[in-house]
mmCIF file of C-alpha atoms in Angstrom:
data_model
loop_
_atom_site.group_PDB
_atom_site.id
_atom_site.type_symbol
_atom_site.label_atom_id
_atom_site.label_comp_id
_atom_site.label_asym_id
_atom_site.label_seq_id
_atom_site.Cartn_x
_atom_site.Cartn_y
_atom_site.Cartn_z
ATOM 1 C CA MET A 1099 101.577 149.196 95.541
ATOM 2 C CA LYS A 1100 102.712 145.887 94.940
ATOM 3 C CA LEU A 1101 103.238 143.538 97.750
ATOM 4 C CA GLN A 1102 106.938 142.569 98.853
ATOM 5 C CA GLU A 1103 106.399 139.939 100.922
ATOM 6 C CA MET A 1104 103.616 137.267 101.692
ATOM 7 C CA THR A 1105 103.600 134.714 104.532
ATOM 8 C CA ALA A 1106 104.510 130.926 103.800
ATOM 9 C CA VAL A 1107 105.066 127.399 105.553
ATOM 10 C CA MET A 1108 108.842 126.854 104.918
ATOM 11 C CA CYS A 1109 110.300 123.568 104.797
ATOM 12 C CA HIS A 1110 114.243 123.849 106.463
ATOM 13 C CA GLY A 1111 114.468 119.732 106.387
ATOM 14 C CA PRO A 1112 113.076 116.597 108.497
ATOM 15 C CA ARG A 1113 111.008 117.847 111.428
ATOM 16 C CA ASP A 1114 111.605 121.876 111.028
ATOM 17 C CA TYR A 1115 108.454 123.472 108.988
ATOM 18 C CA ARG A 1116 108.535 126.658 110.123
ATOM 19 C CA VAL A 1117 105.875 129.508 108.853
ATOM 20 C CA GLU A 1118 107.620 132.879 107.643
ATOM 21 C CA ARG A 1119 107.603 135.663 105.776
ATOM 22 C CA ALA A 1120 108.464 134.983 101.946
ATOM 23 C CA ALA A 1121 109.566 137.441 99.051
ATOM 24 C CA MET A 1122 106.742 137.449 96.854
ATOM 25 C CA PRO A 1123 107.582 135.456 94.110
ATOM 26 C CA LYS A 1124 106.947 137.680 90.392
ATOM 27 C CA ALA A 1125 105.444 136.427 87.334
ATOM 28 C CA GLY A 1126 108.635 136.236 84.489
ATOM 29 C CA PRO A 1127 107.509 135.632 80.284
ATOM 30 C CA HIS A 1128 105.376 132.689 80.593
ATOM 31 C CA GLU A 1129 105.034 132.260 83.841
ATOM 32 C CA ILE A 1130 101.824 133.211 85.991
ATOM 33 C CA VAL A 1131 101.276 134.092 89.531
ATOM 34 C CA ILE A 1132 98.173 133.092 91.286
ATOM 35 C CA ARG A 1133 97.086 133.868 94.636
ATOM 36 C CA ILE A 1134 96.133 130.483 96.204
ATOM 37 C CA GLY A 1135 92.551 128.864 97.006
ATOM 38 C CA ALA A 1136 93.360 126.048 99.157
ATOM 39 C CA CYS A 1137 96.441 123.445 99.535
ATOM 40 C CA GLY A 1138 96.551 120.654 101.079
ATOM 41 C CA ILE A 1139 98.140 118.439 102.898
ATOM 42 C CA CYS A 1140 99.877 115.099 101.459
ATOM 43 C CA ALA A 1141 101.113 111.970 103.126
ATOM 44 C CA SER A 1142 103.877 112.271 101.422
ATOM 45 C CA ASP A 1143 104.572 115.922 102.419
ATOM 46 C CA CYS A 1144 103.997 114.179 106.331
ATOM 47 C CA LYS A 1145 106.439 111.189 105.339
ATOM 48 C CA CYS A 1146 109.124 114.426 103.848
ATOM 49 C CA TRP A 1147 108.784 116.350 106.839
ATOM 50 C CA GLN A 1148 109.199 112.865 109.108
ATOM 51 C CA GLY A 1149 112.800 112.254 106.991
ATOM 52 C CA ALA A 1150 111.418 109.523 104.913
ATOM 53 C CA SER A 1151 115.164 107.932 102.975
ATOM 54 C CA MET A 1152 113.312 109.040 99.495
ATOM 55 C CA PHE A 1153 113.006 112.371 100.108
ATOM 56 C CA TRP A 1154 116.545 113.139 101.993
ATOM 57 C CA GLU A 1155 118.784 110.317 100.790
ATOM 58 C CA GLY A 1156 120.398 109.282 97.757
ATOM 59 C CA PRO A 1157 123.768 108.825 94.789
ATOM 60 C CA ASP A 1158 122.815 112.843 94.412
ATOM 61 C CA GLY A 1159 121.701 113.719 96.983
ATOM 62 C CA PRO A 1160 118.814 114.880 98.413
ATOM 63 C CA TYR A 1161 115.313 114.555 96.174
ATOM 64 C CA VAL A 1162 114.081 117.724 98.693
ATOM 65 C CA LYS A 1163 115.982 120.918 98.132
ATOM 66 C CA THR A 1164 115.871 123.251 100.652
ATOM 67 C CA PRO A 1165 114.199 125.266 101.657
ATOM 68 C CA VAL A 1166 111.304 124.931 100.066
ATOM 69 C CA ILE A 1167 107.633 125.767 100.420
ATOM 70 C CA PRO A 1168 106.347 122.760 100.310
ATOM 71 C CA GLY A 1169 102.981 121.997 99.451
ATOM 72 C CA HIS A 1170 101.395 119.717 95.480
ATOM 73 C CA GLU A 1171 97.806 119.867 96.552
ATOM 74 C CA PHE A 1172 96.570 123.462 95.284
ATOM 75 C CA PHE A 1173 94.489 125.211 93.604
ATOM 76 C CA GLY A 1174 94.661 129.487 93.285
ATOM 77 C CA TYR A 1175 93.409 132.639 91.022
ATOM 78 C CA VAL A 1176 95.689 133.823 88.345
ATOM 79 C CA HIS A 1177 97.004 137.154 90.130
ATOM 80 C CA GLU A 1178 99.559 138.054 87.688
ATOM 81 C CA LEU A 1179 100.759 137.188 84.413
ATOM 82 C CA GLY A 1180 104.010 137.375 82.603
ATOM 83 C CA GLU A 1181 104.641 138.853 79.725
ATOM 84 C CA GLY A 1182 102.115 136.508 77.126
ATOM 85 C CA ALA A 1183 101.590 133.575 79.636
ATOM 86 C CA GLY A 1184 97.750 134.819 78.995
ATOM 87 C CA GLU A 1185 97.869 133.271 75.309
ATOM 88 C CA HIS A 1186 100.553 130.432 76.768
ATOM 89 C CA PHE A 1187 98.086 129.456 78.778
ATOM 90 C CA GLY A 1188 94.884 130.558 77.550
ATOM 91 C CA VAL A 1189 93.994 132.474 81.363
ATOM 92 C CA ALA A 1190 93.329 135.414 81.983
ATOM 93 C CA LEU A 1191 93.212 137.759 85.318
ATOM 94 C CA GLY A 1192 90.783 135.602 87.864
ATOM 95 C CA ASP A 1193 89.869 132.196 86.622
ATOM 96 C CA LYS A 1194 90.411 129.901 88.584
ATOM 97 C CA VAL A 1195 93.372 126.922 87.795
ATOM 98 C CA ILE A 1196 95.075 123.627 89.186
ATOM 99 C CA ALA A 1197 98.660 123.448 88.021
ATOM 100 C CA GLU A 1198 99.828 119.268 87.436
ATOM 101 C CA GLN A 1199 101.974 118.542 90.617
ATOM 102 C CA ILE A 1200 105.059 118.115 88.507
ATOM 103 C CA LEU A 1201 106.553 120.856 86.133
ATOM 104 C CA PRO A 1202 108.518 118.906 83.015
ATOM 105 C CA CYS A 1203 111.414 119.739 81.664
ATOM 106 C CA ASN A 1204 109.393 118.987 78.254
ATOM 107 C CA ARG A 1205 113.253 118.118 76.682
ATOM 108 C CA CYS A 1206 114.002 114.600 77.937
ATOM 109 C CA ARG A 1207 112.420 111.329 76.021
ATOM 110 C CA TYR A 1208 109.560 110.859 78.854
ATOM 111 C CA CYS A 1209 108.689 114.422 78.083
ATOM 112 C CA THR A 1210 109.294 114.025 74.656
ATOM 113 C CA SER A 1211 107.075 110.798 73.641
ATOM 114 C CA GLY A 1212 104.698 112.468 75.647
ATOM 115 C CA SER A 1213 105.258 110.675 78.971
ATOM 116 C CA TYR A 1214 105.643 114.135 80.725
ATOM 117 C CA TRP A 1215 104.816 112.967 84.232
ATOM 118 C CA MET A 1216 107.864 110.676 84.577
ATOM 119 C CA CYS A 1217 109.921 113.443 83.492
ATOM 120 C CA GLU A 1218 113.680 112.434 83.872
ATOM 121 C CA ARG A 1219 114.429 116.225 86.046
ATOM 122 C CA HIS A 1220 110.778 115.376 87.617
ATOM 123 C CA TYR A 1221 109.948 118.853 89.687
ATOM 124 C CA ILE A 1222 107.522 118.084 91.569
ATOM 125 C CA TYR A 1223 106.288 121.684 93.691
ATOM 126 C CA GLY A 1224 106.394 122.094 97.267
ATOM 127 C CA PHE A 1225 109.780 119.814 97.210
ATOM 128 C CA GLN A 1226 113.231 121.683 95.331
ATOM 129 C CA LYS A 1227 113.922 125.453 96.357
ATOM 130 C CA GLY A 1228 113.664 127.940 93.901
ATOM 131 C CA PHE A 1229 110.739 128.384 90.527
ATOM 132 C CA THR A 1230 108.887 124.665 92.058
ATOM 133 C CA ASP A 1231 108.336 126.549 95.979
ATOM 134 C CA GLY A 1232 104.358 124.696 96.087
ATOM 135 C CA GLY A 1233 101.590 126.128 97.449
ATOM 136 C CA MET A 1234 101.951 126.457 100.769
ATOM 137 C CA ALA A 1235 101.580 130.038 101.283
ATOM 138 C CA GLN A 1236 99.445 133.389 99.934
ATOM 139 C CA PHE A 1237 100.721 133.327 96.927
ATOM 140 C CA MET A 1238 102.589 130.794 93.971
ATOM 141 C CA ARG A 1239 104.730 130.942 90.543
ATOM 142 C CA LEU A 1240 103.743 128.971 88.117
ATOM 143 C CA ALA A 1241 106.904 128.411 85.010
ATOM 144 C CA SER A 1242 106.856 128.440 81.814
ATOM 145 C CA THR A 1243 105.973 124.518 81.485
ATOM 146 C CA ALA A 1244 103.578 124.063 83.740
ATOM 147 C CA ARG A 1245 100.245 122.277 82.722
ATOM 148 C CA VAL A 1246 97.465 124.733 83.832
ATOM 149 C CA HIS A 1247 93.628 123.543 84.063
ATOM 150 C CA LYS A 1248 91.445 125.794 84.590
ATOM 151 C CA ILE A 1249 88.241 125.892 87.173
ATOM 152 C CA PRO A 1250 84.929 126.092 87.178
ATOM 153 C CA GLN A 1251 84.205 129.560 89.391
ATOM 154 C CA ASP A 1252 81.247 127.737 90.848
ATOM 155 C CA LEU A 1253 83.077 124.489 91.736
ATOM 156 C CA PRO A 1254 82.771 125.074 96.032
ATOM 157 C CA LEU A 1255 86.273 125.060 97.468
ATOM 158 C CA GLU A 1256 86.494 121.425 99.125
ATOM 159 C CA ALA A 1257 85.887 120.082 95.614
ATOM 160 C CA CYS A 1258 88.990 122.126 94.329
ATOM 161 C CA ALA A 1259 91.569 121.225 96.989
ATOM 162 C CA ILE A 1260 91.334 117.545 96.112
ATOM 163 C CA ILE A 1261 91.388 117.707 92.071
ATOM 164 C CA GLU A 1262 94.651 116.674 92.495
ATOM 165 C CA PRO A 1263 94.619 113.802 94.871
ATOM 166 C CA LEU A 1264 91.702 112.361 92.447
ATOM 167 C CA ALA A 1265 93.329 112.803 89.637
ATOM 168 C CA CYS A 1266 96.223 110.910 90.506
ATOM 169 C CA ALA A 1267 93.615 107.982 91.950
ATOM 170 C CA ILE A 1268 91.855 108.018 88.256
ATOM 171 C CA HIS A 1269 94.881 106.980 86.803
ATOM 172 C CA THR A 1270 95.306 104.664 89.170
ATOM 173 C CA VAL A 1271 92.645 103.333 89.505
ATOM 174 C CA ASN A 1272 92.702 103.537 85.267
ATOM 175 C CA ARG A 1273 96.599 101.254 85.584
ATOM 176 C CA GLY A 1274 94.126 98.834 86.800
ATOM 177 C CA THR A 1275 92.027 98.213 83.613
ATOM 178 C CA ILE A 1276 89.104 96.715 85.911
ATOM 179 C CA GLU A 1277 86.769 94.920 84.031
ATOM 180 C CA LEU A 1278 82.902 93.613 84.888
ATOM 181 C CA ALA A 1279 83.497 91.111 86.480
ATOM 182 C CA ASP A 1280 86.644 91.672 88.130
ATOM 183 C CA THR A 1281 86.862 91.878 92.025
ATOM 184 C CA VAL A 1282 88.683 94.535 93.018
ATOM 185 C CA VAL A 1283 91.258 95.354 96.695
ATOM 186 C CA ILE A 1284 91.846 98.583 98.008
ATOM 187 C CA ALA A 1285 93.314 98.515 100.673
ATOM 188 C CA GLY A 1286 94.339 101.828 102.614
ATOM 189 C CA ALA A 1287 91.096 104.290 102.943
ATOM 190 C CA GLY A 1288 92.777 107.366 103.616
ATOM 191 C CA PRO A 1289 92.007 110.462 100.842
ATOM 192 C CA LEU A 1290 93.476 108.628 98.239
ATOM 193 C CA GLY A 1291 91.749 105.446 99.190
ATOM 194 C CA LEU A 1292 88.225 106.470 99.094
ATOM 195 C CA LEU A 1293 89.010 108.917 96.526
ATOM 196 C CA MET A 1294 89.994 105.351 94.923
ATOM 197 C CA THR A 1295 87.049 103.539 95.788
ATOM 198 C CA GLN A 1296 83.934 106.465 93.992
ATOM 199 C CA VAL A 1297 85.771 105.990 91.349
ATOM 200 C CA ALA A 1298 86.765 102.006 91.015
ATOM 201 C CA ARG A 1299 82.554 101.998 91.573
ATOM 202 C CA LEU A 1300 82.096 104.514 88.956
ATOM 203 C CA LYS A 1301 83.860 101.392 86.836
ATOM 204 C CA THR A 1302 80.979 98.960 88.029
ATOM 205 C CA PRO A 1303 83.206 95.712 88.841
ATOM 206 C CA LYS A 1304 81.407 92.709 89.859
ATOM 207 C CA LYS A 1305 82.597 93.252 94.069
ATOM 208 C CA LEU A 1306 84.303 96.077 95.415
ATOM 209 C CA VAL A 1307 85.907 95.818 98.440
ATOM 210 C CA VAL A 1308 87.904 97.757 100.983
ATOM 211 C CA VAL A 1309 90.817 97.050 103.842
ATOM 212 C CA ASP A 1310 91.440 99.036 106.482
ATOM 213 C CA PRO A 1311 91.393 99.188 110.154
ATOM 214 C CA LEU A 1312 89.261 102.206 111.025
ATOM 215 C CA PRO A 1313 85.372 102.280 111.141
ATOM 216 C CA ALA A 1314 85.465 105.834 110.599
ATOM 217 C CA ARG A 1315 86.370 105.187 107.244
ATOM 218 C CA ARG A 1316 85.529 101.653 106.436
ATOM 219 C CA ASP A 1317 82.114 103.363 106.800
ATOM 220 C CA LEU A 1318 82.887 106.210 104.682
ATOM 221 C CA ALA A 1319 84.078 103.138 102.030
ATOM 222 C CA LEU A 1320 80.405 102.193 102.151
ATOM 223 C CA ARG A 1321 78.808 105.122 101.827
ATOM 224 C CA TYR A 1322 80.956 105.392 98.628
ATOM 225 C CA GLY A 1323 79.974 102.636 96.759
ATOM 226 C CA ALA A 1324 81.638 99.481 98.637
ATOM 227 C CA ASP A 1325 80.085 96.679 98.927
ATOM 228 C CA VAL A 1326 82.816 94.939 101.704
ATOM 229 C CA ALA A 1327 84.627 97.688 104.225
ATOM 230 C CA ILE A 1328 87.268 94.349 106.224
ATOM 231 C CA ASP A 1329 88.355 95.015 109.005
ATOM 232 C CA PRO A 1330 92.120 93.704 108.538
ATOM 233 C CA ARG A 1331 92.616 93.286 112.455
ATOM 234 C CA ASP A 1332 89.638 91.954 113.045
ATOM 235 C CA GLY A 1333 90.051 87.802 111.959
ATOM 236 C CA ASP A 1334 91.652 87.417 108.562
ATOM 237 C CA ALA A 1335 91.221 89.855 105.707
ATOM 238 C CA ILE A 1336 92.931 86.603 102.967
ATOM 239 C CA GLN A 1337 90.066 84.274 103.389
ATOM 240 C CA GLN A 1338 87.309 86.667 103.493
ATOM 241 C CA VAL A 1339 89.001 88.237 99.828
ATOM 242 C CA MET A 1340 88.825 84.687 99.687
ATOM 243 C CA GLY A 1341 85.744 83.563 100.498
ATOM 244 C CA LEU A 1342 84.285 86.821 98.064
ATOM 245 C CA THR A 1343 86.133 84.643 95.661
ATOM 246 C CA ASP A 1344 85.711 81.373 95.996
ATOM 247 C CA GLY A 1345 89.109 81.304 97.014
ATOM 248 C CA TYR A 1346 90.487 82.270 94.402
ATOM 249 C CA GLY A 1347 91.462 85.197 95.604
ATOM 250 C CA CYS A 1348 90.463 88.957 93.770
ATOM 251 C CA ASP A 1349 90.920 90.147 90.513
ATOM 252 C CA VAL A 1350 92.496 93.518 91.125
ATOM 253 C CA TYR A 1351 94.923 95.050 94.319
ATOM 254 C CA ILE A 1352 95.594 98.847 94.681
ATOM 255 C CA GLU A 1353 97.339 99.173 97.243
ATOM 256 C CA THR A 1354 97.524 102.607 98.908
ATOM 257 C CA THR A 1355 98.197 101.493 102.574
ATOM 258 C CA GLY A 1356 102.031 103.037 102.323
ATOM 259 C CA ALA A 1357 102.905 100.199 105.232
ATOM 260 C CA PRO A 1358 105.351 96.349 104.152
ATOM 261 C CA VAL A 1359 102.076 95.060 105.159
ATOM 262 C CA GLY A 1360 99.639 96.052 103.034
ATOM 263 C CA VAL A 1361 102.408 94.492 99.998
ATOM 264 C CA ARG A 1362 102.574 91.628 101.973
ATOM 265 C CA GLN A 1363 98.707 91.489 101.859
ATOM 266 C CA GLY A 1364 98.135 91.897 98.466
ATOM 267 C CA LEU A 1365 100.430 89.161 97.191
ATOM 268 C CA GLN A 1366 98.695 86.882 98.956
ATOM 269 C CA MET A 1367 95.233 87.953 98.541
ATOM 270 C CA ILE A 1368 95.841 88.733 94.959
ATOM 271 C CA ARG A 1369 94.966 85.527 92.167
ATOM 272 C CA LYS A 1370 96.991 83.689 89.829
ATOM 273 C CA LEU A 1371 97.439 85.648 86.350
ATOM 274 C CA GLY A 1372 96.365 89.224 89.273
ATOM 275 C CA ARG A 1373 96.396 92.498 88.225
ATOM 276 C CA PHE A 1374 98.077 94.256 91.100
ATOM 277 C CA VAL A 1375 99.101 98.251 91.729
ATOM 278 C CA GLU A 1376 101.017 100.053 93.910
ATOM 279 C CA PHE A 1377 100.546 103.825 94.626
ATOM 280 C CA SER A 1378 101.869 104.036 98.532
ATOM 281 C CA VAL A 1379 104.459 106.691 99.074
ATOM 282 C CA PHE A 1380 106.369 104.639 102.117
ATOM 283 C CA GLY A 1381 108.484 105.569 105.275
ATOM 284 C CA GLU A 1382 110.606 102.369 105.273
ATOM 285 C CA GLU A 1383 111.899 99.736 102.578
ATOM 286 C CA THR A 1384 109.846 96.682 102.095
ATOM 287 C CA THR A 1385 110.769 93.010 101.768
ATOM 288 C CA VAL A 1386 108.666 90.399 100.521
ATOM 289 C CA ASP A 1387 109.335 86.778 98.349
ATOM 290 C CA TRP A 1388 109.364 87.436 95.017
ATOM 291 C CA SER A 1389 108.897 84.224 94.404
ATOM 292 C CA ILE A 1390 104.704 84.651 95.002
ATOM 293 C CA ILE A 1391 104.618 87.095 91.333
ATOM 294 C CA GLY A 1392 107.031 85.253 88.866
ATOM 295 C CA ASP A 1393 107.101 81.275 89.592
ATOM 296 C CA ARG A 1394 103.624 81.074 91.819
ATOM 297 C CA LYS A 1395 101.107 83.446 90.480
ATOM 298 C CA GLU A 1396 102.238 85.162 86.947
ATOM 299 C CA LEU A 1397 101.627 88.403 88.560
ATOM 300 C CA ASP A 1398 100.962 91.633 86.133
ATOM 301 C CA VAL A 1399 102.480 94.654 88.868
ATOM 302 C CA ARG A 1400 102.336 97.558 88.189
ATOM 303 C CA GLY A 1401 103.098 101.078 89.119
ATOM 304 C CA ALA A 1402 100.891 104.522 89.516
ATOM 305 C CA HIS A 1403 102.773 107.921 89.602
ATOM 306 C CA LEU A 1404 101.253 111.200 89.619
ATOM 307 C CA GLY A 1405 97.834 111.997 87.915
ATOM 308 C CA PRO A 1406 99.223 112.334 83.959
ATOM 309 C CA TYR A 1407 96.282 113.438 81.757
ATOM 310 C CA CYS A 1408 93.594 113.107 84.770
ATOM 311 C CA TYR A 1409 92.924 117.157 86.195
ATOM 312 C CA PRO A 1410 90.473 117.553 83.203
ATOM 313 C CA ILE A 1411 88.947 114.896 84.314
ATOM 314 C CA ALA A 1412 88.954 115.043 87.525
ATOM 315 C CA ILE A 1413 86.958 118.533 87.218
ATOM 316 C CA ASP A 1414 84.601 116.761 85.610
ATOM 317 C CA LEU A 1415 83.748 114.104 87.660
ATOM 318 C CA LEU A 1416 83.882 116.894 90.221
ATOM 319 C CA SER A 1417 81.346 119.631 88.197
ATOM 320 C CA ARG A 1418 78.677 116.484 87.692
ATOM 321 C CA GLY A 1419 78.384 115.375 91.647
ATOM 322 C CA LEU A 1420 80.091 111.516 90.091
ATOM 323 C CA VAL A 1421 82.664 111.772 92.957
ATOM 324 C CA THR A 1422 82.516 113.873 96.500
ATOM 325 C CA SER A 1423 85.084 115.973 98.603
ATOM 326 C CA ASP A 1424 82.306 115.316 101.041
ATOM 327 C CA GLY A 1425 84.030 113.224 104.254
ATOM 328 C CA ILE A 1426 87.386 113.568 102.373
ATOM 329 C CA VAL A 1427 88.009 117.519 103.430
ATOM 330 C CA THR A 1428 87.726 116.912 107.439
ATOM 331 C CA HIS A 1429 90.162 119.418 108.780
ATOM 332 C CA ARG A 1430 90.407 123.354 107.583
ATOM 333 C CA TYR A 1431 93.029 125.250 108.965
ATOM 334 C CA ALA A 1432 95.099 128.511 108.416
ATOM 335 C CA LEU A 1433 98.859 129.251 107.642
ATOM 336 C CA GLU A 1434 99.643 130.440 110.134
ATOM 337 C CA GLN A 1435 98.387 126.930 112.099
ATOM 338 C CA TRP A 1436 100.398 124.820 110.866
ATOM 339 C CA ASP A 1437 101.591 123.216 113.786
ATOM 340 C CA GLU A 1438 98.542 121.892 114.354
ATOM 341 C CA ALA A 1439 97.281 120.868 110.927
ATOM 342 C CA LEU A 1440 100.715 118.740 110.107
ATOM 343 C CA ALA A 1441 99.069 117.266 113.570
ATOM 344 C CA MET A 1442 95.501 116.913 113.059
ATOM 345 C CA ALA A 1443 96.784 115.162 109.489
ATOM 346 C CA LEU A 1444 99.639 112.909 111.019
ATOM 347 C CA SER A 1445 95.920 111.802 113.444
ATOM 348 C CA PRO A 1446 93.494 109.315 113.422
ATOM 349 C CA ASP A 1447 91.547 111.751 113.684
ATOM 350 C CA SER A 1448 91.368 113.016 109.529
ATOM 351 C CA VAL A 1449 91.189 112.042 106.646
ATOM 352 C CA LYS A 1450 91.618 115.402 104.624
ATOM 353 C CA VAL A 1451 93.655 118.714 106.170
ATOM 354 C CA ILE A 1452 93.788 121.690 104.084
ATOM 355 C CA LEU A 1453 95.614 125.081 104.919
ATOM 356 C CA ILE A 1454 93.685 128.347 103.540
ATOM 357 C CA PRO A 1455 96.345 131.409 103.658
ATOM 358 C CA SER A 1456 94.414 134.071 104.672
ATOM 359 C CA ASP A 1457 93.945 137.762 102.684
#
C-alpha cells in the first residue's frame, strides 16, 4: 500500500514554519521521488524565516510562494521513478542522488546558452509551492528539468549533507581565479566560509587569511589550512592584512559574512586592481562609497551564485577526502524538532545543522 501522507516542515510566512502532515509527492513522466536522507538548514533559510526583504518583498510580490516545504541542501534515495525517468536521469531505484538547488526552465536565454544557474524563472527548491517543494520532508519530487547527480553509496551521511554548500563554495572560489602568488582573505567562517577555506587551500595561494569573530570557527579555519585567522574585534583587521602584504592589501577578498560590515571591510582591505567576490545573502541593505571601486582602486567585483557545474567536483573532493565535513556538521535533529533545530542554526554554538527524517 502506497503512502498517502508524510511529515514535513511547512513555511506559511515569516516566522511561521510548522511541522505538518503533507500529501505524499507522486512522480510524473520523467520525474522521480526521493526519500530524503538529510537536509541542511542554510543561512538563507534562517533569513527567510526572519523575514528578509529579498524573500518577502519585490515589485512582482514575494519571491517565496507559500505554503511551501523549505530546504535546498538535501540528498536522498530514489524511491519512485516516473515514466521514462530512469533513462532520463540515468538512475535506478535505491540510488543515492542529489539535485542541484535550482530547477531551470531550459528555455530562457540563460538556460539555452549554458548559464542555467541564472535561469530567468529562477525557481529554487524550497521557496515556491508545488513542484519546487524542498527537502525538509520525508520525501521530495524532482521535476523533469532537475539536474540530478549520483552519489557513491559509501559516502557518509554528513558528507552527503554538505554537497550543496560545497558546490557553492567551489564556484565562489573559482570566481576569485586564485593564483599562486595571491594573498586571499575569506571573510566569515560559517559553513560556507569554512568550506571555501578548504577549497581555497587546494588552490595553494601564497597566504590564506580567514576573518571571523568566533574563536571556535577561527580554530577550524586554521585546521582546514588557513595561514592566519583574524578576530575583527581584536585590533584592526584591515591593518593586520596590510601588515601581511607589505601595505598593499589582499589580492582576493571573498565576502561570506552576510553583514554590511564585511563589504565595507573588504573594500578597504583589498589592494588596487584586486578581485572582490561577493557570495552572501544579506538581511539588510548595504551602503558603501562606490568611488573606491572605480576611481580609487579599479576593482574587479564579481558575484557568485549557486554551484553551477560544481556538484560532480564536490562529490569527488569529498570522496577523495580532500574536503571534510568533520567540524562542519555539528548538530542533527529530526523533522519534528524543527523549532529546536532552527534555534541552534541561529546560534553561534553551531556550524551546520541538518535535519534527518525518520522512516
